[in-house]
CSV table of C-alpha atoms in Angstrom, one decimal:
chain,number,residue,atom,x,y,z
S,1,SER,CA,-27.9,37.1,50.2
S,2,ARG,CA,-29.1,33.4,50.1
S,3,TYR,CA,-31.1,34.1,46.9
S,4,SER,CA,-28.0,35.8,45.4
S,5,THR,CA,-25.8,32.8,46.3
S,6,GLU,CA,-28.4,30.3,44.8
S,7,LEU,CA,-28.7,32.4,41.7
S,8,ARG,CA,-24.9,32.4,41.2
S,9,ASP,CA,-24.7,28.7,41.8
S,10,PHE,CA,-27.5,28.1,39.3
S,11,LYS,CA,-25.8,30.3,36.8
S,12,ASN,CA,-22.5,28.3,37.2
S,13,GLN,CA,-24.5,25.1,36.8
S,14,VAL,CA,-26.1,26.3,33.6
S,15,LEU,CA,-22.8,27.5,32.2
S,16,GLY,CA,-21.3,24.0,32.9
S,17,MET,CA,-24.2,22.3,31.2
S,18,LEU,CA,-23.9,24.6,28.2
S,19,GLU,CA,-20.1,23.8,28.0
S,20,THR,CA,-20.9,20.1,28.1
S,21,ALA,CA,-23.5,20.4,25.5
S,22,GLU,CA,-21.1,22.3,23.2
S,23,LYS,CA,-18.5,19.6,23.6
S,24,GLU,CA,-21.1,16.9,22.8
S,25,ARG,CA,-22.2,18.9,19.8
S,26,GLU,CA,-18.6,19.1,18.5
S,27,ALA,CA,-18.1,15.4,19.1
S,28,MET,CA,-21.3,14.6,17.2
S,29,ARG,CA,-20.2,16.9,14.3
S,30,THR,CA,-16.8,15.1,14.2
S,31,GLU,CA,-18.6,11.7,14.2
S,32,ALA,CA,-21.0,12.8,11.4
S,33,GLU,CA,-18.0,14.0,9.3
S,34,SER,CA,-16.3,10.7,9.9
S,35,ALA,CA,-19.4,8.8,9.0
S,36,ALA,CA,-19.7,10.8,5.7
S,37,VAL,CA,-16.2,9.9,4.8
S,38,ARG,CA,-16.8,6.2,5.5
S,39,VAL,CA,-20.1,6.3,3.5
S,40,ASP,CA,-18.1,7.8,0.6
S,41,ARG,CA,-15.5,5.1,0.9
S,42,LEU,CA,-18.3,2.4,1.0
S,43,GLU,CA,-19.8,3.8,-2.2
S,44,ARG,CA,-16.4,3.6,-3.9
S,45,GLU,CA,-15.9,0.1,-2.7
S,46,VAL,CA,-19.4,-0.9,-4.0
S,47,ASP,CA,-18.5,0.7,-7.3
S,48,TYR,CA,-15.3,-1.4,-7.4
S,49,LEU,CA,-17.2,-4.6,-6.6
S,50,GLU,CA,-19.7,-3.9,-9.3
S,51,THR,CA,-16.8,-3.4,-11.8
S,52,GLN,CA,-15.5,-6.8,-10.7
S,53,ASN,CA,-18.9,-8.5,-11.3
S,54,PRO,CA,-20.3,-6.7,-14.4
S,55,ALA,CA,-23.6,-7.6,-16.0
S,56,PRO,CA,-23.2,-10.2,-18.9
S,57,PRO,CA,-22.9,-8.4,-22.2
S,58,CYS,CA,-25.9,-8.7,-24.6
S,59,VAL,CA,-23.6,-8.5,-27.7
S,60,GLU,CA,-20.8,-10.8,-28.9
S,61,VAL,CA,-17.4,-9.6,-27.6
S,62,ASP,CA,-14.6,-9.1,-30.1
S,63,GLU,CA,-11.8,-11.4,-28.8
S,64,THR,CA,-9.1,-9.5,-30.6
S,65,LEU,CA,-10.2,-6.2,-29.1
S,66,MET,CA,-10.3,-7.8,-25.7
S,67,GLU,CA,-6.8,-9.1,-26.0
S,68,LYS,CA,-5.6,-5.6,-27.0
S,69,GLN,CA,-7.3,-4.1,-24.0
S,70,VAL,CA,-5.7,-6.7,-21.6
S,71,ALA,CA,-2.3,-6.0,-23.1
S,72,THR,CA,-2.8,-2.3,-22.7
S,73,ALA,CA,-3.9,-2.7,-19.1
S,74,LYS,CA,-0.8,-4.8,-18.3
S,75,GLN,CA,1.4,-2.3,-19.9
S,76,ARG,CA,-0.1,0.5,-17.9
S,77,LYS,CA,0.1,-1.5,-14.7
S,78,ASN,CA,3.9,-1.9,-15.0
S,79,GLU,CA,4.6,1.5,-16.6
S,80,LYS,CA,7.5,3.6,-15.4
S,81,TYR,CA,6.9,5.5,-12.2
S,82,THR,CA,7.2,9.3,-12.1
S,83,LYS,CA,9.2,10.2,-9.0
S,84,LEU,CA,7.8,12.7,-6.5
S,85,THR,CA,11.2,13.6,-4.9
S,86,ASP,CA,14.8,13.9,-5.9
S,87,CYS,CA,15.9,10.9,-3.7
S,88,SER,CA,18.6,9.0,-5.5
S,89,ASP,CA,20.0,6.9,-2.7
S,90,THR,CA,20.2,3.1,-2.3
S,91,ILE,CA,21.5,0.9,0.5
S,92,ALA,CA,25.2,0.1,0.4
S,93,SER,CA,25.5,-1.9,3.6
S,94,VAL,CA,24.5,-2.3,7.2
S,95,ARG,CA,26.6,0.2,9.1
S,96,ALA,CA,25.7,-0.8,12.6
S,97,MET,CA,23.4,-3.1,14.6
S,98,LYS,CA,21.9,-2.3,18.0
S,99,ILE,CA,20.0,-4.9,20.0
S,100,LEU,CA,17.7,-3.0,22.4
S,101,LYS,CA,15.9,-5.7,24.4
S,102,ARG,CA,13.6,-8.7,24.3
S,103,PHE,CA,9.9,-7.9,24.5
S,104,GLY,CA,6.8,-9.9,23.9
S,105,SER,CA,6.2,-12.8,21.4
S,106,THR,CA,8.6,-14.2,18.9
S,107,SER,CA,6.7,-12.4,16.1
S,108,GLY,CA,5.7,-8.7,16.2
S,109,LEU,CA,6.4,-5.2,15.1
S,110,TRP,CA,7.8,-2.0,16.6
S,111,THR,CA,8.2,1.3,14.9
S,112,LYS,CA,8.2,5.1,15.1
S,113,ASP,CA,6.1,7.5,13.1
S,114,ALA,CA,7.8,7.3,9.6
S,115,ALA,CA,6.8,10.9,8.6
S,116,GLY,CA,6.4,13.0,11.8
S,117,ASN,CA,8.9,14.1,14.4
S,118,SER,CA,7.4,12.2,17.3
S,119,GLU,CA,9.7,10.1,19.5
S,120,LYS,CA,6.9,7.7,20.5
S,121,ILE,CA,7.5,4.0,20.1
S,122,TYR,CA,4.6,1.8,18.9
S,123,VAL,CA,4.6,-1.9,19.6
S,124,PHE,CA,2.4,-4.6,18.1
S,125,ASP,CA,3.0,-7.8,20.1
S,126,GLY,CA,2.1,-10.9,18.2
S,127,THR,CA,0.5,-11.4,14.8
S,128,ALA,CA,-3.2,-11.0,15.8
S,129,ASN,CA,-4.5,-8.6,18.5
S,130,ASP,CA,-6.4,-5.4,19.1
S,131,THR,CA,-4.1,-3.5,21.5
S,132,VAL,CA,-1.1,-1.4,20.6
S,133,TYR,CA,1.5,-0.3,23.2
S,134,VAL,CA,2.8,3.2,23.0
S,135,PHE,CA,6.0,4.3,24.9
S,136,PRO,CA,6.7,8.0,25.1
S,137,ARG,CA,10.4,7.7,24.1
S,138,MET,CA,13.0,5.1,23.3
S,139,ARG,CA,14.4,5.4,26.9
S,140,GLU,CA,11.2,4.1,28.5
S,141,PHE,CA,10.9,1.3,26.1
S,142,THR,CA,14.5,0.2,26.6
S,143,LEU,CA,14.7,0.5,30.4
S,144,PHE,CA,11.5,-1.2,31.5
S,145,SER,CA,10.7,-4.8,30.8
S,146,ALA,CA,7.1,-4.5,31.7
S,147,THR,CA,4.4,-2.4,30.0
S,148,ARG,CA,3.6,-0.2,33.0
S,149,LYS,CA,5.3,2.8,31.3
S,150,ALA,CA,3.3,2.3,28.1
S,151,ALA,CA,-0.1,3.7,27.1
S,152,ARG,CA,-2.5,1.3,25.5
S,153,ILE,CA,-4.6,1.9,22.4
S,154,LYS,CA,-7.4,-0.5,21.9
S,155,LEU,CA,-8.3,-0.6,18.2
S,156,PRO,CA,-11.9,-0.9,17.0
S,157,TYR,CA,-11.0,-3.9,14.9
S,158,PRO,CA,-8.3,-6.5,15.6
S,159,TRP,CA,-5.2,-6.4,13.4
S,160,VAL,CA,-3.6,-9.4,11.6
S,161,GLY,CA,0.0,-9.9,10.5
S,162,THR,CA,3.0,-7.6,11.0
S,163,GLY,CA,2.5,-5.2,8.0
S,164,HIS,CA,1.3,-2.2,9.9
S,165,LEU,CA,2.6,1.4,9.7
S,166,VAL,CA,2.5,4.7,11.6
S,167,TYR,CA,2.7,7.6,9.2
S,168,ASP,CA,2.1,11.3,9.9
S,169,GLY,CA,0.0,10.8,13.0
S,170,TYR,CA,-2.1,8.0,11.5
S,171,LEU,CA,-1.9,4.2,12.0
S,172,TYR,CA,-2.4,2.2,8.8
S,173,TYR,CA,-3.2,-1.4,9.9
S,174,ILE,CA,-4.4,-4.6,8.3
S,175,ARG,CA,-7.8,-6.1,9.2
S,176,GLN,CA,-9.1,-9.4,7.9
S,177,GLN,CA,-12.9,-9.8,7.5
S,178,GLY,CA,-13.2,-12.2,4.5
S,179,SER,CA,-11.2,-9.9,2.3
S,180,PHE,CA,-8.3,-7.8,3.6
S,181,GLN,CA,-8.8,-4.2,4.5
S,182,VAL,CA,-6.4,-1.3,5.2
S,183,ILE,CA,-7.7,0.7,8.1
S,184,LYS,CA,-6.6,4.3,8.6
S,185,PHE,CA,-6.8,5.2,12.3
S,186,ASN,CA,-6.3,8.7,13.8
S,187,LEU,CA,-3.9,8.3,16.7
S,188,ALA,CA,-4.8,11.7,18.2
S,189,ASN,CA,-8.6,11.3,18.6
S,190,LYS,CA,-8.6,7.4,18.5
S,191,THR,CA,-11.1,7.2,15.6
S,192,VAL,CA,-11.2,5.3,12.3
S,193,VAL,CA,-10.8,7.9,9.5
S,194,ASP,CA,-11.1,5.6,6.5
S,195,SER,CA,-10.8,2.1,5.3
S,196,SER,CA,-10.2,0.4,1.9
S,197,VAL,CA,-10.8,-3.1,0.6
S,198,PHE,CA,-7.5,-4.1,-1.0
S,199,PRO,CA,-8.3,-4.7,-4.8
S,200,ALA,CA,-6.5,-8.0,-5.2
S,201,GLU,CA,-8.3,-11.3,-5.8
S,202,GLU,CA,-7.3,-14.4,-3.8
S,203,GLN,CA,-4.5,-12.9,-1.8
S,204,ILE,CA,-1.8,-15.2,-0.4
S,205,PRO,CA,0.9,-14.5,2.2
S,206,VAL,CA,3.4,-12.1,0.7
S,207,PHE,CA,6.5,-13.7,2.3
S,208,GLY,CA,7.1,-17.4,2.1
S,209,LEU,CA,8.7,-17.4,5.6
S,210,SER,CA,6.2,-15.1,7.2
S,211,PRO,CA,2.8,-16.8,6.5
S,212,PHE,CA,0.9,-14.4,8.9
S,213,THR,CA,1.5,-11.3,6.7
S,214,TYR,CA,-0.7,-10.7,3.6
S,215,ILE,CA,-0.2,-7.0,3.1
S,216,GLU,CA,2.9,-5.0,4.2
S,217,VAL,CA,2.3,-1.2,4.3
S,218,ALA,CA,5.7,0.6,4.0
S,219,ALA,CA,6.9,4.1,3.8
S,220,ASP,CA,9.9,5.8,2.2
S,221,GLU,CA,10.9,9.2,0.9
S,222,GLU,CA,8.2,8.9,-1.8
S,223,GLY,CA,5.3,8.2,0.5
S,224,LEU,CA,3.2,5.1,1.1
S,225,TRP,CA,3.4,1.6,-0.5
S,226,ALA,CA,1.7,-1.7,-0.2
S,227,ILE,CA,3.6,-5.0,-0.7
S,228,TYR,CA,1.4,-8.0,-1.4
S,229,ALA,CA,0.9,-11.2,-3.4
S,230,THR,CA,-2.0,-12.9,-5.3
S,231,LYS,CA,-2.9,-16.3,-6.7
S,232,GLU,CA,-2.6,-14.8,-10.2
S,233,ASP,CA,1.1,-14.5,-9.9
S,234,GLU,CA,1.8,-16.5,-6.7
S,235,LYS,CA,5.5,-17.0,-7.3
S,236,ASN,CA,6.5,-13.3,-7.2
S,237,ILE,CA,5.8,-10.3,-4.9
S,238,CYS,CA,3.6,-7.3,-6.1
S,239,LEU,CA,4.0,-3.6,-5.2
S,240,ALA,CA,1.5,-0.8,-5.2
S,241,LYS,CA,1.8,3.0,-4.6
S,242,LEU,CA,-0.9,4.2,-2.1
S,243,ASP,CA,-2.4,7.6,-1.6
S,244,PRO,CA,-2.1,8.2,2.2
S,245,THR,CA,-5.1,10.5,2.2
S,246,SER,CA,-7.7,8.4,0.4
S,247,LEU,CA,-6.0,5.0,0.5
S,248,ASP,CA,-6.5,4.8,-3.3
S,249,ILE,CA,-4.0,2.8,-5.3
S,250,GLU,CA,-2.2,5.1,-7.7
S,251,GLN,CA,-0.1,2.5,-9.5
S,252,MET,CA,0.7,-1.3,-9.4
S,253,TRP,CA,3.7,-3.4,-10.4
S,254,ASP,CA,4.6,-7.1,-10.8
S,255,THR,CA,8.1,-7.5,-9.5
S,256,PRO,CA,10.7,-10.2,-10.3
S,257,CYS,CA,11.3,-10.8,-6.6
S,258,PRO,CA,10.2,-14.3,-5.6
S,259,ARG,CA,8.0,-15.1,-2.5
S,260,GLU,CA,9.9,-18.3,-1.7
S,261,ASN,CA,12.3,-17.9,1.3
S,262,ALA,CA,11.3,-14.2,1.6
S,263,GLU,CA,10.9,-13.1,5.2
S,264,ALA,CA,10.4,-9.3,5.0
S,265,ALA,CA,10.6,-6.3,2.7
S,266,PHE,CA,10.8,-2.5,2.7
S,267,VAL,CA,11.0,0.4,0.3
S,268,VAL,CA,13.9,2.9,0.0
S,269,CYS,CA,13.7,5.8,-2.5
S,270,GLY,CA,11.2,4.1,-4.6
S,271,ALA,CA,13.0,0.7,-4.7
S,272,LEU,CA,11.6,-2.4,-3.2
S,273,HIS,CA,14.2,-4.4,-1.1
S,274,VAL,CA,13.2,-8.0,-0.3
S,275,VAL,CA,15.0,-9.8,2.5
S,276,TYR,CA,15.6,-13.6,2.2
S,277,ASN,CA,16.5,-16.3,4.7
S,278,THR,CA,16.2,-20.1,4.9
S,279,ARG,CA,13.7,-22.5,6.4
S,280,LEU,CA,16.3,-23.2,9.2
S,281,PRO,CA,17.0,-19.5,10.1
S,282,SER,CA,20.4,-18.4,8.9
S,283,ARG,CA,21.9,-15.0,7.8
S,284,SER,CA,19.3,-12.6,6.3
S,285,ARG,CA,20.2,-10.7,3.1
S,286,VAL,CA,18.7,-8.3,0.6
S,287,GLN,CA,18.8,-10.4,-2.5
S,288,CYS,CA,16.2,-8.8,-4.8
S,289,VAL,CA,15.8,-5.0,-5.5
S,290,PHE,CA,13.1,-3.6,-7.8
S,291,ASP,CA,13.2,0.1,-8.6
S,292,VAL,CA,9.9,1.4,-9.9
S,293,SER,CA,11.5,4.4,-11.6
S,294,GLY,CA,14.1,2.3,-13.5
S,295,THR,CA,17.0,4.3,-12.2
S,296,LEU,CA,18.7,1.4,-10.5
S,297,ALA,CA,19.6,-1.7,-12.5
S,298,PRO,CA,19.2,-5.0,-10.5
S,299,GLU,CA,22.8,-5.9,-11.2
S,300,ASP,CA,24.0,-2.6,-9.6
S,301,ALA,CA,22.1,-3.2,-6.4
S,302,SER,CA,24.3,-4.2,-3.4
S,303,LEU,CA,23.9,-7.6,-1.9
S,304,VAL,CA,23.3,-6.5,1.7
S,305,TYR,CA,23.8,-8.9,4.5
S,306,PHE,CA,22.4,-8.4,8.0
S,307,PRO,CA,24.5,-9.6,11.0
S,308,LYS,CA,23.7,-13.0,12.4
S,309,ARG,CA,21.2,-12.8,15.1
S,310,TYR,CA,18.7,-15.2,16.7
S,311,GLY,CA,16.2,-16.5,14.2
S,312,SER,CA,14.4,-14.7,11.4
S,313,HIS,CA,12.7,-11.3,11.0
S,314,SER,CA,9.0,-11.2,11.4
S,315,SER,CA,9.0,-7.5,10.5
S,316,MET,CA,11.4,-4.8,9.2
S,317,LYS,CA,10.3,-1.2,9.1
S,318,TYR,CA,12.4,1.4,7.3
S,319,SER,CA,12.5,5.0,8.7
S,320,PRO,CA,13.2,7.5,5.9
S,321,ARG,CA,13.7,10.2,8.5
S,322,GLU,CA,16.4,8.3,10.4
S,323,ARG,CA,17.7,6.1,7.6
S,324,GLN,CA,17.5,3.0,9.8
S,325,ILE,CA,15.4,-0.1,10.1
S,326,TYR,CA,13.4,-1.2,13.1
S,327,ALA,CA,13.4,-5.0,13.1
S,328,TRP,CA,11.7,-7.7,15.3
S,329,ASP,CA,13.8,-10.9,15.4
S,330,ASP,CA,12.5,-13.9,17.5
S,331,GLY,CA,11.3,-11.5,20.2
S,332,TYR,CA,14.3,-9.2,20.1
S,333,GLN,CA,14.0,-5.6,19.0
S,334,ILE,CA,16.9,-4.5,16.8
S,335,ILE,CA,17.9,-1.3,15.0
S,336,TYR,CA,19.9,-1.5,11.8
S,337,ARG,CA,21.7,1.7,10.8
S,338,MET,CA,22.2,1.8,7.0
S,339,GLU,CA,25.1,3.0,4.9
S,340,MET,CA,23.7,4.7,1.7
S,341,LYS,CA,25.1,5.3,-1.7
S,342,LYS,CA,23.9,7.0,-4.9
S,343,LYS,CA,22.1,5.0,-7.5
S,344,LEU,CA,23.8,4.4,-10.9
S,345,GLU,CA,21.3,5.3,-13.5
S,346,VAL,CA,20.5,2.7,-16.2
């Protein structure tokens, strides 16, 4: 009987060890796949860097041909965008404003998943950190002043600025290590899925009134976008369409929207909306709209004013699912509900 008991215990022990080994094997397989994806991304980044520093030509370059090539590249860069959806709405006005609470630093970011159905609230306190607070629902975030009801996600690399985004179960956040990187982080298994060096030379803060943000990742009905600025065209804001899977840039535009006195921006139905203020914080307003598909003339865009609040926005995140904006204003978390109207085609 004793031997039988010992044999049964030994069998259970072996089964437990086999189960543990199987879990470890699965974890190693996942890590290997993730490493393969990162190696592939690294190879593409090296290819990009090599194209930026090509070997000197051994023949004389035809200057006329080069001018034509540059003109063609610029034309392609700003060519008309082919829409992915039938979204034809634009913002008419701010329908309502709801001040939820005051949490954390004067600058920060709070948002929901812009694509999924999750009710979780993600909070980035400050402009440089490595910890994200996650509240299960709006109720927990609103009722409790402390963070004891929040889970904490410690990121593998610190984030910078307030241009981050949660989209379809992934966190897209900005890391600075010499150049700026967009990191794609899986919120389910807490691993880095991919990363991309943003292909823009000598980047500068995208908003004149928010010097801590160099890249703003935004989402709308069309997908993912990146809002940025470079030394090459330092007066105006630039826009790029991102592939959420590979982080590749599909198309880029130079917009007529100035950086000066800009404090935030978001994209609605393929149209960039830039929010402006003054050095001494006043009333924020959408003063420049750039529609990549050309279906909305600038003069037909509404001049949208936001209600007077406390200071100036450090972040404004548009939720295409809810048609509202999650804003961070001088430490206050605010929801703006938007009134929409149809675009008038040019």
